[in-house]
Coordinates of C-alpha atoms in Angstrom, one line a residue:
X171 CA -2.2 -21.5 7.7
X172 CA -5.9 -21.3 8.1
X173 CA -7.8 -18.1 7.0
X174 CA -11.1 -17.6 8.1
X175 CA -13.8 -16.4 6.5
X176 CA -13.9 -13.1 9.1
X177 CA -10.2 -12.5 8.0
X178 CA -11.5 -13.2 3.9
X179 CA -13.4 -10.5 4.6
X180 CA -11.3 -8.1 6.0
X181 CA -8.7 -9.1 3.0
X182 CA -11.6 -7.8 0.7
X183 CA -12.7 -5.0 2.0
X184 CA -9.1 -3.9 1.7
X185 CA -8.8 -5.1 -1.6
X186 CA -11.7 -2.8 -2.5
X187 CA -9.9 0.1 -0.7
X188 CA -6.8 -0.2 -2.6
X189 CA -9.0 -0.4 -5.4
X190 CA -10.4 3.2 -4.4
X191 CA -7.0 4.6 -3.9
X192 CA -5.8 3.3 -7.2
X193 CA -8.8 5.2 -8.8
X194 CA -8.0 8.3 -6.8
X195 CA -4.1 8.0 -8.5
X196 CA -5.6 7.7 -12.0
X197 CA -7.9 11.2 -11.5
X198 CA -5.3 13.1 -10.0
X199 CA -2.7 12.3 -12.5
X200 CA -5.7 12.5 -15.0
X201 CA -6.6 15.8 -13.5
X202 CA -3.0 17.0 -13.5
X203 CA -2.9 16.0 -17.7
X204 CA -6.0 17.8 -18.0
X205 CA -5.4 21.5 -16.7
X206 CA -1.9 21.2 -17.0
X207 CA -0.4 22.4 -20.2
X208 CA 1.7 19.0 -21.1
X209 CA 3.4 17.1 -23.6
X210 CA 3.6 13.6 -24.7
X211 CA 6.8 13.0 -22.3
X212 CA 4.7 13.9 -19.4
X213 CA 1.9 11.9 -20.1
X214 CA 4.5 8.8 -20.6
X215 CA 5.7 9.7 -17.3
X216 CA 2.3 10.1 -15.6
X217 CA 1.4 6.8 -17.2
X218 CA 4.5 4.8 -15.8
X219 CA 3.7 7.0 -12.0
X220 CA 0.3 5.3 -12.1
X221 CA 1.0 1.9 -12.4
X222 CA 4.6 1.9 -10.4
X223 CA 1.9 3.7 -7.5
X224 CA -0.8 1.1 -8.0
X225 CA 1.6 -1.5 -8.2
X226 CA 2.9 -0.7 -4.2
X227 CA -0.8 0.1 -3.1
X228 CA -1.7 -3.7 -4.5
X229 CA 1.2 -5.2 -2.8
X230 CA 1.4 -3.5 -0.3
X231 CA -2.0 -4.3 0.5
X232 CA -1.7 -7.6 -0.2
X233 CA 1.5 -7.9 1.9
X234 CA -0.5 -6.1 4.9
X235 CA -3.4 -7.9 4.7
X236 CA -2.9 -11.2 3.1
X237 CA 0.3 -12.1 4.4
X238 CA 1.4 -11.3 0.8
X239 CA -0.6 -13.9 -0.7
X240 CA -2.4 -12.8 -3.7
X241 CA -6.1 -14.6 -3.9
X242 CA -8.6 -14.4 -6.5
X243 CA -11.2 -12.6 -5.0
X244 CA -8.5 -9.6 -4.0
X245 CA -8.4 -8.6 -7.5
X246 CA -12.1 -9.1 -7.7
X247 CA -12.0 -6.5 -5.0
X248 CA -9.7 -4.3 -6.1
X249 CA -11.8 -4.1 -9.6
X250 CA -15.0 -3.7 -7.0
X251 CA -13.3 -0.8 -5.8
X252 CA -11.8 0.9 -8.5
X253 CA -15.4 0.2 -10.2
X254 CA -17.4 2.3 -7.5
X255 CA -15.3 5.1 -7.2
X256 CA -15.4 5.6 -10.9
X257 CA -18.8 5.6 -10.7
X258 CA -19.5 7.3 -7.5
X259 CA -16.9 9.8 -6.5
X260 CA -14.5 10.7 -9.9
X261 CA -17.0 13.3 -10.3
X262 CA -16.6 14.6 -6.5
X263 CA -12.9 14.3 -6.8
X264 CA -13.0 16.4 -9.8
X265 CA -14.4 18.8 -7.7
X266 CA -12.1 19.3 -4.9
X267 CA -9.1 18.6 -6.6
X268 CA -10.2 21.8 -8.9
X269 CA -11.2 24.0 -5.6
X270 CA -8.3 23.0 -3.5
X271 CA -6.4 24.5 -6.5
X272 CA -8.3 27.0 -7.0
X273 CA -7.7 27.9 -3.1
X274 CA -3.9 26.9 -3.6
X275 CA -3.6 29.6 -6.2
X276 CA -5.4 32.2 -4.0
X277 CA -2.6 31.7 -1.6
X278 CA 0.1 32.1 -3.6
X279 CA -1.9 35.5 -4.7
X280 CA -1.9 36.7 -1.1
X281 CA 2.0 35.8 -0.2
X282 CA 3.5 36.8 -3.3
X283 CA 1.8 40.2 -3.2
X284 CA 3.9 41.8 -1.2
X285 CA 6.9 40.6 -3.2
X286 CA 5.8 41.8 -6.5
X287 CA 4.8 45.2 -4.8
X288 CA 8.1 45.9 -3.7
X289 CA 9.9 44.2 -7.0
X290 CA 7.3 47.0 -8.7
X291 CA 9.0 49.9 -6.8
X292 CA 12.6 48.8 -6.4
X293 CA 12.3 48.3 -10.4
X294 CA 10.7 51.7 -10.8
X295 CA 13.5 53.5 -9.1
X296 CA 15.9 51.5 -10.5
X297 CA 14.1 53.0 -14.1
X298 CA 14.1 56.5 -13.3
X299 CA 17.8 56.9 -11.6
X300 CA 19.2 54.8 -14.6
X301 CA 17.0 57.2 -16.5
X302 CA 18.3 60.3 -14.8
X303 CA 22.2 59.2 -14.7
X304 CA 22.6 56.2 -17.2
X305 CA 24.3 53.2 -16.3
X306 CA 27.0 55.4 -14.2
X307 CA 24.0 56.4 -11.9
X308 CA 23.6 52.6 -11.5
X309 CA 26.9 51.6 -10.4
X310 CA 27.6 54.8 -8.6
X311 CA 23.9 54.3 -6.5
X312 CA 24.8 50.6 -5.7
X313 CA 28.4 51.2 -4.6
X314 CA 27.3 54.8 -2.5
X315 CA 24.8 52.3 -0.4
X316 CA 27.1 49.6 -0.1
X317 CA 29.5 52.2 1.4
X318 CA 27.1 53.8 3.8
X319 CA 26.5 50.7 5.1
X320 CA 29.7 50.2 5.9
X321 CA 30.3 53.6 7.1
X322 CA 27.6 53.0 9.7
X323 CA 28.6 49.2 10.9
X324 CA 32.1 51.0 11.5
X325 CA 30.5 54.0 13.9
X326 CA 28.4 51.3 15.2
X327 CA 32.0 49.0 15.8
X328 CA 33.3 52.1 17.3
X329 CA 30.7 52.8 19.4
X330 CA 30.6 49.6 21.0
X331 CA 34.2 49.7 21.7

């Protein structure tokens, strides 16, 4: 099969692009070690993630691209790639990686707020009538609503009929 120099070049570029996206792995699991309270397990694990994931990006590229033929200059590409993101963009990554989490957390702020202020007053009731009547006030509180409601899904039954 005859590749042309066009397609060689195409083959590269995308060798330098897979070399990006393998640097992009290697600071987010980097990243992840880093602020992440983790043991040595974990960072076995993140280890093994990186190169099983730069493993399919490489031949999955090379599949794509190449016809799955694996040339020289591809892994001088991929090295390019990897090379100039390091240099270039780790920093930048750094960056948003820490203010999309930094925005991640503020949403989980904002939807679990209304959670923990109702978990705040159900708990503080639950305090005062276990308080007031021990654990008897407890049982006799959760059995006395459990019965209403089913007092008023019966007039409701009878209603309707």
């Amino acid at each position: 099969m005859a590749v042309y120099v066009s397609r060689q070049g195409l083959i590269f570029l995308a060798a330098v692009l897979s070399g990006f996206a393998c640097g992009t792995v290697y600071d987010f699991l980097k990243l992840l070690r880093k602020y992440l309270p983790v043991g040595r397990a974990a960072v076995i694990f993140t280890d093994i993630l990186f190169w099983l994931l730069s493993a399919c990006i490489a031949f999955g590229t090379m599949l794509r691209f190449a016809d799955g033929e694996i040339r020289g200059f591809q892994l001088i590409g991929m090295l390019l790639g990897a090379a100039i993101y390091f240099a270039a963009l780790s920093k930048l990554f750094e960056k948003l990686f820490l203010a999309a989490a930094k925005l991640l957390l503020i949403i989980l702020k904002i939807v679990t707020a209304p959670i923990l202020f109702s978990y705040k007053i159900i708990r503080k009731l639950v305090l005062q009538t276990e308080k007031r009547c021990g654990k008897f006030g407890l049982i006799v509180m959760f059995y006395h609503r459990k019965l209403r409601k089913n007092a008023l899904l019966i007039k409701k039954f009878r209603k309707s009929t």
